[in-house]
mmCIF file of C-alpha atoms and ligand atoms in Angstrom:
data_model
loop_
_atom_site.group_PDB
_atom_site.id
_atom_site.type_symbol
_atom_site.label_atom_id
_atom_site.label_comp_id
_atom_site.label_asym_id
_atom_site.label_seq_id
_atom_site.Cartn_x
_atom_site.Cartn_y
_atom_site.Cartn_z
ATOM 1 C CA MET A 8 0.000 0.000 0.000
ATOM 2 C CA GLU A 9 1.248 3.493 -0.870
ATOM 3 C CA THR A 10 0.684 4.680 2.677
ATOM 4 C CA GLN A 11 2.221 8.155 2.509
ATOM 5 C CA LYS A 12 0.478 9.004 -0.760
ATOM 6 C CA LEU A 13 -2.909 7.969 0.645
ATOM 7 C CA ILE A 14 -2.399 9.965 3.819
ATOM 8 C CA LYS A 15 -1.336 13.052 1.860
ATOM 9 C CA THR A 16 -4.320 12.898 -0.510
ATOM 10 C CA ALA A 17 -6.774 12.402 2.357
ATOM 11 C CA HIS A 18 -5.296 15.414 4.161
ATOM 12 C CA ASP A 19 -5.240 17.539 1.006
ATOM 13 C CA LEU A 20 -8.970 16.886 0.532
ATOM 14 C CA VAL A 21 -9.815 18.545 3.834
ATOM 15 C CA ALA A 22 -6.984 21.109 4.044
ATOM 16 C CA GLY A 23 -7.410 24.893 3.997
ATOM 17 C CA ASP A 24 -11.052 24.808 5.105
ATOM 18 C CA LYS A 25 -11.970 23.615 1.615
ATOM 19 C CA GLY A 26 -14.427 20.885 0.715
ATOM 20 C CA ILE A 27 -15.419 18.539 -2.073
ATOM 21 C CA LEU A 28 -17.912 19.222 -4.844
ATOM 22 C CA ALA A 29 -19.848 16.094 -5.835
ATOM 23 C CA MET A 30 -20.676 16.278 -9.553
ATOM 24 C CA ASP A 31 -20.944 12.543 -10.112
ATOM 25 C CA GLU A 32 -24.638 12.204 -10.850
ATOM 26 C CA SER A 33 -25.202 9.149 -13.025
ATOM 27 C CA SER A 34 -26.951 9.746 -16.350
ATOM 28 C CA PRO A 35 -30.405 8.775 -14.967
ATOM 29 C CA THR A 36 -29.924 11.089 -11.951
ATOM 30 C CA ILE A 37 -28.747 14.109 -13.956
ATOM 31 C CA LYS A 38 -31.674 13.472 -16.301
ATOM 32 C CA LYS A 39 -34.022 14.035 -13.337
ATOM 33 C CA ARG A 40 -32.175 17.219 -12.325
ATOM 34 C CA PHE A 41 -32.216 18.559 -15.910
ATOM 35 C CA ALA A 42 -35.897 17.707 -16.374
ATOM 36 C CA GLN A 43 -36.840 20.239 -13.639
ATOM 37 C CA TYR A 44 -35.670 23.023 -15.992
ATOM 38 C CA ASN A 45 -36.518 21.441 -19.354
ATOM 39 C CA ILE A 46 -32.837 21.007 -20.172
ATOM 40 C CA PRO A 47 -32.450 18.391 -22.922
ATOM 41 C CA GLU A 48 -31.147 15.037 -21.740
ATOM 42 C CA THR A 49 -28.242 14.740 -24.189
ATOM 43 C CA GLU A 50 -24.588 13.904 -23.797
ATOM 44 C CA GLU A 51 -23.747 17.399 -25.088
ATOM 45 C CA ALA A 52 -25.927 19.062 -22.425
ATOM 46 C CA ARG A 53 -24.231 17.003 -19.711
ATOM 47 C CA ARG A 54 -20.811 17.872 -21.150
ATOM 48 C CA SER A 55 -21.612 21.611 -21.321
ATOM 49 C CA TYR A 56 -22.920 21.625 -17.758
ATOM 50 C CA ARG A 57 -19.865 19.858 -16.399
ATOM 51 C CA GLU A 58 -17.602 22.226 -18.395
ATOM 52 C CA LEU A 59 -19.414 25.130 -16.721
ATOM 53 C CA ILE A 60 -18.587 23.688 -13.297
ATOM 54 C CA ILE A 61 -14.945 22.810 -13.846
ATOM 55 C CA THR A 62 -14.111 26.129 -15.563
ATOM 56 C CA THR A 63 -15.611 28.317 -12.819
ATOM 57 C CA PRO A 64 -12.898 30.910 -12.124
ATOM 58 C CA GLY A 65 -11.545 30.860 -8.582
ATOM 59 C CA LEU A 66 -13.287 27.671 -7.439
ATOM 60 C CA SER A 67 -10.038 26.150 -6.146
ATOM 61 C CA GLU A 68 -10.050 28.734 -3.339
ATOM 62 C CA PHE A 69 -12.977 26.844 -1.780
ATOM 63 C CA ILE A 70 -13.038 23.405 -3.416
ATOM 64 C CA SER A 71 -10.322 20.777 -2.900
ATOM 65 C CA GLY A 72 -11.721 17.990 -5.072
ATOM 66 C CA PHE A 73 -14.367 17.096 -7.643
ATOM 67 C CA ILE A 74 -16.129 13.737 -7.685
ATOM 68 C CA LEU A 75 -16.724 12.829 -11.326
ATOM 69 C CA PHE A 76 -18.876 10.252 -13.109
ATOM 70 C CA ASP A 77 -17.342 7.752 -15.552
ATOM 71 C CA GLU A 78 -18.694 9.630 -18.577
ATOM 72 C CA THR A 79 -17.373 12.958 -17.241
ATOM 73 C CA ILE A 80 -13.803 11.874 -16.526
ATOM 74 C CA ARG A 81 -13.501 10.938 -20.216
ATOM 75 C CA GLN A 82 -14.964 14.188 -21.601
ATOM 76 C CA LYS A 83 -13.261 17.231 -23.077
ATOM 77 C CA LYS A 84 -13.926 20.940 -23.084
ATOM 78 C CA LYS A 85 -15.341 22.470 -26.244
ATOM 79 C CA ASP A 86 -11.795 23.521 -27.190
ATOM 80 C CA GLY A 87 -10.614 19.889 -26.978
ATOM 81 C CA THR A 88 -8.788 20.067 -23.605
ATOM 82 C CA PRO A 89 -9.504 16.945 -21.522
ATOM 83 C CA PHE A 90 -11.593 17.720 -18.420
ATOM 84 C CA ILE A 91 -9.101 15.869 -16.237
ATOM 85 C CA LYS A 92 -6.247 18.151 -17.397
ATOM 86 C CA THR A 93 -8.378 21.251 -16.817
ATOM 87 C CA ILE A 94 -9.169 20.088 -13.277
ATOM 88 C CA ILE A 95 -5.588 19.229 -12.350
ATOM 89 C CA ASP A 96 -4.310 22.503 -13.873
ATOM 90 C CA ALA A 97 -6.852 24.386 -11.728
ATOM 91 C CA GLY A 98 -5.322 22.825 -8.600
ATOM 92 C CA ILE A 99 -8.336 20.630 -7.833
ATOM 93 C CA ILE A 100 -8.017 16.915 -7.078
ATOM 94 C CA PRO A 101 -10.015 14.660 -9.419
ATOM 95 C CA GLY A 102 -12.029 11.814 -7.915
ATOM 96 C CA ILE A 103 -14.401 9.257 -9.358
ATOM 97 C CA LYS A 104 -17.641 7.556 -8.322
ATOM 98 C CA VAL A 105 -17.094 3.822 -8.757
ATOM 99 C CA ASP A 106 -20.242 2.160 -7.465
ATOM 100 C CA THR A 107 -22.812 1.149 -10.062
ATOM 101 C CA GLY A 108 -25.840 2.074 -8.000
ATOM 102 C CA ALA A 109 -28.079 0.867 -5.176
ATOM 103 C CA LYS A 110 -30.321 -2.061 -6.135
ATOM 104 C CA ASP A 111 -33.225 -3.743 -4.343
ATOM 105 C CA MET A 112 -31.856 -6.232 -1.862
ATOM 106 C CA ALA A 113 -32.909 -9.869 -2.157
ATOM 107 C CA LEU A 114 -35.185 -11.063 0.671
ATOM 108 C CA GLN A 115 -35.046 -7.656 2.412
ATOM 109 C CA SER A 116 -38.131 -5.727 1.427
ATOM 110 C CA GLY A 117 -37.569 -1.956 1.113
ATOM 111 C CA GLU A 118 -33.792 -2.203 1.525
ATOM 112 C CA LYS A 119 -30.961 -1.487 -0.921
ATOM 113 C CA ILE A 120 -27.526 -2.928 -1.568
ATOM 114 C CA THR A 121 -24.968 -1.047 -3.625
ATOM 115 C CA GLU A 122 -23.319 -2.921 -6.491
ATOM 116 C CA GLY A 123 -20.101 -2.475 -8.445
ATOM 117 C CA LEU A 124 -17.411 -4.731 -6.938
ATOM 118 C CA ASP A 125 -17.123 -6.947 -10.038
ATOM 119 C CA GLY A 126 -14.199 -5.746 -12.143
ATOM 120 C CA LEU A 127 -13.522 -2.905 -9.703
ATOM 121 C CA ARG A 128 -9.777 -3.625 -9.430
ATOM 122 C CA GLU A 129 -9.371 -3.133 -13.194
ATOM 123 C CA ARG A 130 -11.564 -0.019 -13.277
ATOM 124 C CA LEU A 131 -9.629 1.554 -10.396
ATOM 125 C CA ALA A 132 -6.322 0.889 -12.158
ATOM 126 C CA GLU A 133 -7.634 2.685 -15.251
ATOM 127 C CA TYR A 134 -8.945 5.677 -13.246
ATOM 128 C CA ALA A 135 -5.644 5.955 -11.345
ATOM 129 C CA GLN A 136 -3.763 5.922 -14.630
ATOM 130 C CA MET A 137 -6.056 8.705 -15.916
ATOM 131 C CA GLY A 138 -5.148 10.869 -12.899
ATOM 132 C CA ALA A 139 -7.910 10.223 -10.340
ATOM 133 C CA ARG A 140 -6.635 10.304 -6.745
ATOM 134 C CA PHE A 141 -9.738 9.359 -4.811
ATOM 135 C CA ALA A 142 -12.984 7.448 -5.274
ATOM 136 C CA LYS A 143 -16.511 7.358 -3.889
ATOM 137 C CA TRP A 144 -18.985 4.572 -3.095
ATOM 138 C CA ARG A 145 -22.440 5.304 -1.665
ATOM 139 C CA ALA A 146 -24.466 2.854 0.388
ATOM 140 C CA VAL A 147 -28.133 3.744 0.838
ATOM 141 C CA ILE A 148 -29.958 2.997 4.074
ATOM 142 C CA THR A 149 -33.681 3.657 4.486
ATOM 143 C CA ILE A 150 -35.433 4.196 7.809
ATOM 144 C CA GLY A 151 -38.907 2.671 7.801
ATOM 145 C CA ASN A 152 -41.105 0.101 9.412
ATOM 146 C CA GLY A 153 -38.640 -2.360 10.974
ATOM 147 C CA ILE A 154 -35.785 -1.228 8.747
ATOM 148 C CA PRO A 155 -32.858 -0.969 8.427
ATOM 149 C CA GLY A 156 -32.244 -4.560 9.484
ATOM 150 C CA ASN A 157 -28.938 -6.260 10.194
ATOM 151 C CA ALA A 158 -28.851 -7.952 6.793
ATOM 152 C CA CYS A 159 -28.836 -4.595 5.022
ATOM 153 C CA ILE A 160 -26.441 -2.881 7.424
ATOM 154 C CA GLU A 161 -23.912 -5.727 7.467
ATOM 155 C CA ALA A 162 -23.992 -6.306 3.699
ATOM 156 C CA ASN A 163 -23.520 -2.637 2.901
ATOM 157 C CA ALA A 164 -20.796 -2.189 5.525
ATOM 158 C CA LEU A 165 -18.853 -5.191 4.220
ATOM 159 C CA THR A 166 -19.247 -3.980 0.640
ATOM 160 C CA LEU A 167 -17.980 -0.502 1.574
ATOM 161 C CA ALA A 168 -14.972 -2.111 3.273
ATOM 162 C CA ARG A 169 -14.166 -4.310 0.250
ATOM 163 C CA TYR A 170 -14.428 -1.259 -2.019
ATOM 164 C CA ALA A 171 -12.174 0.737 0.325
ATOM 165 C CA ALA A 172 -9.540 -2.033 0.329
ATOM 166 C CA LEU A 173 -9.450 -2.144 -3.471
ATOM 167 C CA CYS A 174 -9.116 1.655 -3.591
ATOM 168 C CA GLN A 175 -6.201 1.726 -1.186
ATOM 169 C CA GLU A 176 -4.493 -1.114 -3.068
ATOM 170 C CA ALA A 177 -4.780 1.053 -6.209
ATOM 171 C CA GLY A 178 -3.426 4.158 -4.426
ATOM 172 C CA LEU A 179 -6.811 5.937 -4.365
ATOM 173 C CA VAL A 180 -8.302 7.418 -1.197
ATOM 174 C CA PRO A 181 -11.718 5.853 -0.595
ATOM 175 C CA ILE A 182 -14.589 8.137 0.323
ATOM 176 C CA VAL A 183 -16.784 5.824 2.352
ATOM 177 C CA GLU A 184 -20.394 7.003 2.140
ATOM 178 C CA PRO A 185 -23.069 5.270 4.163
ATOM 179 C CA GLU A 186 -26.113 7.508 3.594
ATOM 180 C CA ILE A 187 -29.161 7.263 5.790
ATOM 181 C CA LEU A 188 -31.910 8.867 3.734
ATOM 182 C CA MET A 189 -33.880 11.810 5.133
ATOM 183 C CA ASP A 190 -37.150 10.545 3.588
ATOM 184 C CA GLY A 191 -39.848 9.682 6.090
ATOM 185 C CA ASN A 192 -41.407 10.858 9.339
ATOM 186 C CA HIS A 193 -38.840 9.355 11.715
ATOM 187 C CA SER A 194 -37.488 11.475 14.548
ATOM 188 C CA LEU A 195 -33.991 12.862 14.990
ATOM 189 C CA ASP A 196 -33.510 10.347 17.815
ATOM 190 C CA THR A 197 -34.233 7.465 15.428
ATOM 191 C CA CYS A 198 -31.780 8.909 12.907
ATOM 192 C CA PHE A 199 -29.198 9.118 15.702
ATOM 193 C CA VAL A 200 -29.662 5.473 16.741
ATOM 194 C CA GLU A 201 -29.511 4.167 13.172
ATOM 195 C CA THR A 202 -26.573 6.386 12.155
ATOM 196 C CA GLU A 203 -24.563 5.211 15.152
ATOM 197 C CA LYS A 204 -25.399 1.577 14.401
ATOM 198 C CA VAL A 205 -24.439 1.921 10.733
ATOM 199 C CA LEU A 206 -21.189 3.809 11.430
ATOM 200 C CA ARG A 207 -20.122 1.246 14.036
ATOM 201 C CA ALA A 208 -20.758 -1.572 11.540
ATOM 202 C CA VAL A 209 -18.889 0.290 8.786
ATOM 203 C CA PHE A 210 -15.793 0.853 10.939
ATOM 204 C CA ARG A 211 -15.881 -2.737 12.229
ATOM 205 C CA HIS A 212 -15.741 -3.983 8.642
ATOM 206 C CA LEU A 213 -13.152 -1.382 7.586
ATOM 207 C CA CYS A 214 -10.906 -2.612 10.401
ATOM 208 C CA ILE A 215 -11.449 -6.298 9.514
ATOM 209 C CA GLN A 216 -10.402 -5.537 5.923
ATOM 210 C CA GLY A 217 -7.261 -3.734 7.100
ATOM 211 C CA ILE A 218 -8.155 -0.253 5.856
ATOM 212 C CA LEU A 219 -5.638 2.487 6.631
ATOM 213 C CA LEU A 220 -7.925 4.871 8.540
ATOM 214 C CA GLU A 221 -5.517 7.784 8.027
ATOM 215 C CA GLY A 222 -5.917 7.340 4.269
ATOM 216 C CA MET A 223 -9.700 7.485 3.944
ATOM 217 C CA ILE A 224 -12.531 10.008 4.209
ATOM 218 C CA LEU A 225 -15.941 9.358 5.766
ATOM 219 C CA LYS A 226 -18.963 10.881 4.015
ATOM 220 C CA PRO A 227 -21.959 10.492 6.327
ATOM 221 C CA ASN A 228 -25.395 12.011 6.638
ATOM 222 C CA MET A 229 -26.000 14.560 9.374
ATOM 223 C CA VAL A 230 -28.214 13.429 12.254
ATOM 224 C CA VAL A 231 -31.508 15.045 11.263
ATOM 225 C CA PRO A 232 -35.228 14.369 11.643
ATOM 226 C CA GLY A 233 -37.062 12.824 8.678
ATOM 227 C CA LEU A 234 -38.263 15.321 6.088
ATOM 228 C CA ILE A 235 -41.904 14.955 7.110
ATOM 229 C CA CYS A 236 -41.340 14.538 10.843
ATOM 230 C CA PRO A 237 -43.538 17.123 12.609
ATOM 231 C CA ILE A 238 -40.722 18.033 15.006
ATOM 232 C CA GLN A 239 -37.815 19.714 13.230
ATOM 233 C CA GLU A 240 -34.950 20.436 15.627
ATOM 234 C CA THR A 241 -32.967 23.669 15.473
ATOM 235 C CA VAL A 242 -29.707 24.055 13.614
ATOM 236 C CA ASP A 243 -27.763 23.944 16.907
ATOM 237 C CA GLU A 244 -29.552 20.784 18.063
ATOM 238 C CA VAL A 245 -28.738 19.050 14.776
ATOM 239 C CA ALA A 246 -25.110 20.160 15.131
ATOM 240 C CA ASP A 247 -24.845 18.852 18.706
ATOM 241 C CA GLU A 248 -26.466 15.488 17.999
ATOM 242 C CA THR A 249 -24.456 14.945 14.811
ATOM 243 C CA VAL A 250 -21.154 15.608 16.572
ATOM 244 C CA LYS A 251 -22.168 13.443 19.548
ATOM 245 C CA CYS A 252 -22.983 10.549 17.219
ATOM 246 C CA LEU A 253 -19.743 10.893 15.236
ATOM 247 C CA LEU A 254 -17.663 11.052 18.446
ATOM 248 C CA ARG A 255 -19.123 7.707 19.474
ATOM 249 C CA ALA A 256 -18.467 5.897 16.222
ATOM 250 C CA VAL A 257 -15.677 7.461 14.127
ATOM 251 C CA PRO A 258 -12.058 6.648 15.066
ATOM 252 C CA ALA A 259 -9.799 9.641 15.696
ATOM 253 C CA ALA A 260 -7.353 8.417 13.040
ATOM 254 C CA VAL A 261 -9.756 9.368 10.236
ATOM 255 C CA PRO A 262 -8.543 12.756 8.928
ATOM 256 C CA GLY A 263 -11.799 14.133 7.623
ATOM 257 C CA ILE A 264 -15.557 13.838 7.641
ATOM 258 C CA THR A 265 -17.228 15.392 4.601
ATOM 259 C CA PHE A 266 -21.003 15.467 4.862
ATOM 260 C CA LEU A 267 -23.418 14.786 2.033
ATOM 261 C CA SER A 268 -26.292 17.258 1.711
ATOM 262 C CA GLY A 269 -28.916 14.603 0.975
ATOM 263 C CA GLY A 270 -31.613 16.988 -0.246
ATOM 264 C CA GLN A 271 -31.243 19.693 2.442
ATOM 265 C CA SER A 272 -31.519 23.222 1.051
ATOM 266 C CA SER A 273 -28.240 24.982 0.347
ATOM 267 C CA GLU A 274 -28.856 27.345 3.270
ATOM 268 C CA LEU A 275 -29.613 24.611 5.800
ATOM 269 C CA ALA A 276 -26.653 22.491 4.718
ATOM 270 C CA SER A 277 -24.330 25.488 5.213
ATOM 271 C CA ALA A 278 -25.970 26.595 8.471
ATOM 272 C CA ARG A 279 -25.721 23.140 10.066
ATOM 273 C CA LEU A 280 -22.096 22.655 9.026
ATOM 274 C CA ASN A 281 -21.370 26.142 10.318
ATOM 275 C CA ALA A 282 -22.953 25.398 13.693
ATOM 276 C CA MET A 283 -20.864 22.237 14.113
ATOM 277 C CA ASN A 284 -17.646 24.087 13.405
ATOM 278 C CA LYS A 285 -18.587 27.127 15.452
ATOM 279 C CA ARG A 286 -19.428 25.010 18.489
ATOM 280 C CA PHE A 287 -16.771 22.284 18.262
ATOM 281 C CA LYS A 288 -13.848 23.277 16.019
ATOM 282 C CA GLY A 289 -10.511 22.713 17.705
ATOM 283 C CA ARG A 290 -12.030 20.121 20.050
ATOM 284 C CA LEU A 291 -12.537 17.322 17.498
ATOM 285 C CA PRO A 292 -10.024 14.777 16.170
ATOM 286 C CA TRP A 293 -11.138 15.116 12.539
ATOM 287 C CA GLY A 294 -12.010 18.016 10.246
ATOM 288 C CA LEU A 295 -15.728 18.559 9.606
ATOM 289 C CA SER A 296 -16.225 19.470 5.980
ATOM 290 C CA PHE A 297 -18.600 19.097 3.041
ATOM 291 C CA SER A 298 -18.921 16.949 -0.046
ATOM 292 C CA TYR A 299 -22.148 18.411 -1.317
ATOM 293 C CA GLY A 300 -23.829 17.774 -4.622
ATOM 294 C CA ARG A 301 -27.247 19.396 -4.692
ATOM 295 C CA ALA A 302 -26.541 21.957 -1.952
ATOM 296 C CA ILE A 303 -23.751 23.478 -4.072
ATOM 297 C CA GLN A 304 -25.073 22.912 -7.575
ATOM 298 C CA GLN A 305 -28.812 23.541 -7.330
ATOM 299 C CA PRO A 306 -28.804 27.369 -7.573
ATOM 300 C CA ALA A 307 -26.335 27.257 -10.497
ATOM 301 C CA LEU A 308 -28.384 24.680 -12.387
ATOM 302 C CA GLU A 309 -31.495 26.756 -11.872
ATOM 303 C CA ILE A 310 -29.778 29.810 -13.391
ATOM 304 C CA TRP A 311 -28.075 27.946 -16.259
ATOM 305 C CA LYS A 312 -31.192 26.259 -17.650
ATOM 306 C CA GLY A 313 -29.102 24.888 -20.518
ATOM 307 C CA GLN A 314 -28.391 28.373 -21.979
ATOM 308 C CA ASP A 315 -24.844 29.463 -22.878
ATOM 309 C CA ALA A 316 -25.718 33.077 -22.078
ATOM 310 C CA ASN A 317 -26.371 32.111 -18.447
ATOM 311 C CA VAL A 318 -22.983 30.470 -17.854
ATOM 312 C CA PRO A 319 -21.224 33.423 -16.123
ATOM 313 C CA GLU A 320 -24.123 33.983 -13.710
ATOM 314 C CA ALA A 321 -24.408 30.260 -12.987
ATOM 315 C CA GLN A 322 -20.676 30.134 -12.254
ATOM 316 C CA MET A 323 -21.081 33.045 -9.803
ATOM 317 C CA ALA A 324 -23.764 31.040 -7.994
ATOM 318 C CA LEU A 325 -21.515 27.994 -7.831
ATOM 319 C CA LEU A 326 -18.692 30.099 -6.463
ATOM 320 C CA HIS A 327 -21.029 31.672 -3.925
ATOM 321 C CA GLN A 328 -22.284 28.336 -2.546
ATOM 322 C CA SER A 329 -18.716 27.043 -2.384
ATOM 323 C CA ARG A 330 -17.585 30.134 -0.477
ATOM 324 C CA CYS A 331 -20.525 29.816 1.945
ATOM 325 C CA ASN A 332 -19.455 26.278 2.793
ATOM 326 C CA ARG A 333 -15.788 27.213 3.144
ATOM 327 C CA ASP A 334 -16.962 29.892 5.580
ATOM 328 C CA ALA A 335 -19.144 27.282 7.324
ATOM 329 C CA ARG A 336 -16.006 25.229 7.887
ATOM 330 C CA ARG A 337 -14.613 28.258 9.705
ATOM 331 C CA GLY A 338 -17.805 28.801 11.699
ATOM 332 C CA GLN A 339 -18.122 32.169 9.914
ATOM 333 C CA TYR A 340 -21.185 31.559 7.729
ATOM 334 C CA ASN A 341 -24.387 33.484 8.307
ATOM 335 C CA SER A 342 -27.611 33.438 6.365
ATOM 336 C CA GLU A 343 -27.230 37.102 5.403
ATOM 337 C CA MET A 344 -24.551 35.938 2.984
ATOM 338 C CA GLU A 345 -27.368 34.457 0.924
ATOM 339 C CA THR A 346 -28.913 37.854 0.249
ATOM 340 C CA SER A 347 -25.668 39.757 -0.317
ATOM 341 C CA LYS A 348 -24.145 37.414 -2.879
ATOM 342 C CA MET A 349 -20.517 38.307 -3.627
HETATM 343 P P1 13P B 1070 -25.898 15.408 -2.205
HETATM 344 O O1 13P B 1070 -25.072 16.419 -1.474
HETATM 345 O O2 13P B 1070 -26.765 16.003 -3.279
HETATM 346 O O3 13P B 1070 -26.610 14.464 -1.291
HETATM 347 O O4 13P B 1070 -24.873 14.530 -3.045
HETATM 348 C C1 13P B 1070 -23.733 14.087 -2.454
HETATM 349 C C2 13P B 1070 -23.361 12.782 -3.011
HETATM 350 O O5 13P B 1070 -22.293 12.631 -3.548
HETATM 351 C C3 13P B 1070 -24.299 11.664 -2.869
HETATM 352 O O6 13P B 1070 -23.673 10.460 -3.165
#
């Protein structure tokens, strides 16, 4: 294992109060996002949109790494420059989503298992050769009637650990993402219990598989109430419970925790991250950062609408959301920043 290289990449991903921008939506997922704004679902539209993101001037001040999709890592700018070269030249670390999606789990009604281990060693070798330095795999856990059960938790935790081992063998830092979905009416307390259970299982399996904890990143959900739960705790309560849960389950050797946004609004995702850093920074073993997809991209996508003329304004929005989250890492974000953009 290239221990020093893994440790350096993992640290670089959370250094300087920067965070990760997830732009690895699969083609079916980006189709859904585009459909909201009647953007055509073509390879050229996806290419143009991703070119908009990676060419945003100044993004490297706030963003340490991009998570790309297989199609994207192979694409080029309109002028023929490979995306991967553009990204590296901008001082941003390229990463790649390597799972092939969450599928219905056999015999476990309502539960999902993420696939993609077959042929992964060969795919990772190709991505590493192309210049990728980290990877991402997302496990999906649903809270519902009697779920998640042990079968789902154990299978997903083992799969995440096998993926992480293959990544580290290939010299890529694994982003380990066990996502507990926000859908449903469950309480924050239920989310806490299930998040702790899942994280404990994930780290048990990571240790069994011999993962170098210093050379990985954890990408968890925050501890939040279900979207339609009648009781919605305050930003500070979410911050306190999330940190309490992570302190119980995440080893101190892990250099960084980069949250997913999971469908939270951009403002809430920044405010909650801000509260955690404001209240706990300097007292935690790991950095608390972001690896947001929707919470960074949504305003930019809404402005772009597939029109070339809207690119500069969309890039300003992307830069703004990225800056907000960098400031949230410093505990210096406030919601007034949303009205006084740049
Ligand atoms: P969201 O921030 O939109 O949840 O996306 C992050 C991600 O990479 C999910 O796998």
